[in-house]
XYZ file of C-alpha atoms in Angstrom:
149
model
C 41.651 116.549 143.639
C 45.045 114.925 144.025
C 47.984 116.229 142.055
C 49.180 113.008 140.405
C 52.479 112.748 138.578
C 52.830 110.975 135.229
C 53.558 107.324 136.027
C 52.454 103.843 134.991
C 48.664 103.515 134.725
C 47.931 107.229 134.527
C 45.832 108.971 131.898
C 47.647 112.040 130.568
C 46.232 114.918 128.533
C 48.839 117.110 126.864
C 49.981 119.239 123.986
C 53.323 118.344 122.475
C 55.823 119.074 119.777
C 58.558 116.876 118.397
C 61.561 118.574 116.794
C 64.969 117.632 115.495
C 68.025 118.938 117.334
C 68.290 121.811 114.844
C 64.773 122.943 115.819
C 62.945 121.623 112.732
C 59.470 120.648 113.959
C 58.461 117.132 112.894
C 55.057 117.003 114.607
C 53.091 119.284 116.899
C 49.632 119.792 118.303
C 50.392 123.047 120.142
C 47.588 125.487 119.366
C 45.188 122.569 118.817
C 43.115 120.382 121.087
C 45.279 118.376 123.514
C 45.554 114.610 123.147
C 44.970 111.995 125.824
C 46.694 108.654 126.287
C 47.140 106.072 129.014
C 50.757 105.400 129.983
C 51.560 101.923 128.694
C 48.725 101.692 126.139
C 51.158 101.614 123.203
C 50.172 104.985 121.716
C 53.553 106.506 122.633
C 56.968 104.910 122.601
C 58.000 103.819 126.087
C 60.992 106.201 126.047
C 58.719 109.210 125.462
C 56.415 108.097 128.293
C 59.257 107.477 130.752
C 60.763 110.903 129.980
C 57.527 112.452 131.295
C 57.454 110.452 134.552
C 57.189 112.834 137.497
C 55.611 115.684 135.525
C 52.298 117.011 136.818
C 49.333 118.992 135.483
C 50.508 122.468 134.490
C 54.114 121.430 133.846
C 55.775 122.487 130.596
C 59.100 120.933 129.744
C 61.440 120.234 126.851
C 62.831 116.717 127.029
C 65.741 115.395 124.976
C 64.970 111.943 123.635
C 68.013 109.932 122.590
C 67.764 107.483 119.680
C 67.755 104.613 122.188
C 64.722 106.145 123.969
C 62.991 107.035 120.708
C 63.117 105.316 117.347
C 66.357 103.386 117.851
C 69.504 103.353 115.799
C 69.367 102.648 112.062
C 69.780 98.972 111.252
C 71.904 98.369 108.134
C 69.811 95.238 107.447
C 66.807 97.517 106.886
C 68.427 98.991 103.767
C 67.420 96.793 100.836
C 68.040 96.707 97.100
C 64.811 96.585 95.126
C 64.709 95.810 91.422
C 63.962 98.856 89.277
C 61.469 96.657 87.388
C 59.355 96.395 90.605
C 58.384 100.069 90.230
C 55.858 101.439 87.711
C 57.635 102.616 84.559
C 55.917 106.024 84.701
C 56.910 106.691 88.345
C 59.466 109.469 88.869
C 62.019 108.068 91.295
C 64.482 110.284 93.141
C 66.708 110.119 96.202
C 64.788 111.131 99.333
C 61.380 110.084 97.995
C 59.332 108.223 100.612
C 57.228 105.392 99.247
C 54.818 102.921 100.783
C 55.578 99.219 100.432
C 53.770 96.105 101.696
C 55.610 93.447 103.646
C 54.846 89.687 103.614
C 51.917 90.199 106.032
C 50.525 92.960 103.780
C 51.395 95.603 106.401
C 52.226 99.062 105.079
C 55.914 99.812 105.401
C 57.421 103.201 104.516
C 60.735 103.266 102.697
C 62.977 106.115 101.576
C 64.989 105.952 98.359
C 68.663 106.289 99.313
C 70.340 105.618 95.976
C 69.385 104.991 92.347
C 71.547 102.385 90.653
C 71.456 101.075 87.102
C 69.013 98.194 87.667
C 68.174 98.523 91.363
C 67.119 101.092 93.916
C 68.519 101.222 97.435
C 65.577 101.677 99.827
C 65.943 102.468 103.535
C 63.173 100.895 105.627
C 64.459 102.281 108.936
C 62.140 104.714 110.700
C 62.934 108.198 109.307
C 63.750 109.394 112.856
C 66.010 106.425 113.691
C 69.387 107.596 114.948
C 68.094 111.100 115.733
C 68.088 112.859 119.092
C 64.743 114.613 119.401
C 63.383 117.557 121.357
C 60.039 116.547 122.869
C 58.268 119.598 124.280
C 55.216 118.884 126.430
C 52.556 120.892 128.221
C 50.761 118.578 130.639
C 47.111 119.560 131.133
C 45.859 116.730 133.341
C 47.116 113.556 134.965
C 44.492 111.163 136.320
C 44.301 107.527 137.364
C 43.701 105.252 134.390
C 40.354 103.523 134.658
C 40.713 99.795 134.197
C 37.910 97.251 134.107
């Protein structure tokens, strides 16, 4: 068996955790079954994949992912004012509440309430991890050639 490194067109099985710089864990599958993906299949952001390039089966590493490698920088154009009347009257609205909206193509789009105004609500549609440097801790179990047909 060859000892492949993570690269384009490899199938990688791993456990991972994703944490903020202060150590707050955002997502993790450590202690659970590992997950498998093919580099370039779109399941992971390209920056996360590229940070693992060169790692091999058995490697454990903590990788710092900059905003540019991860979820990008917040875009001020993604903060929108929404009319208060667009929300159900019985809904309790508060700053920090994440809600699900539908865009013009009927795709689900998460938004976080940033500010409550008199007649409008300021909603941030940026990814919640935009602008954040992240700690991506990986334990690589296997690296194999991706099978393509």
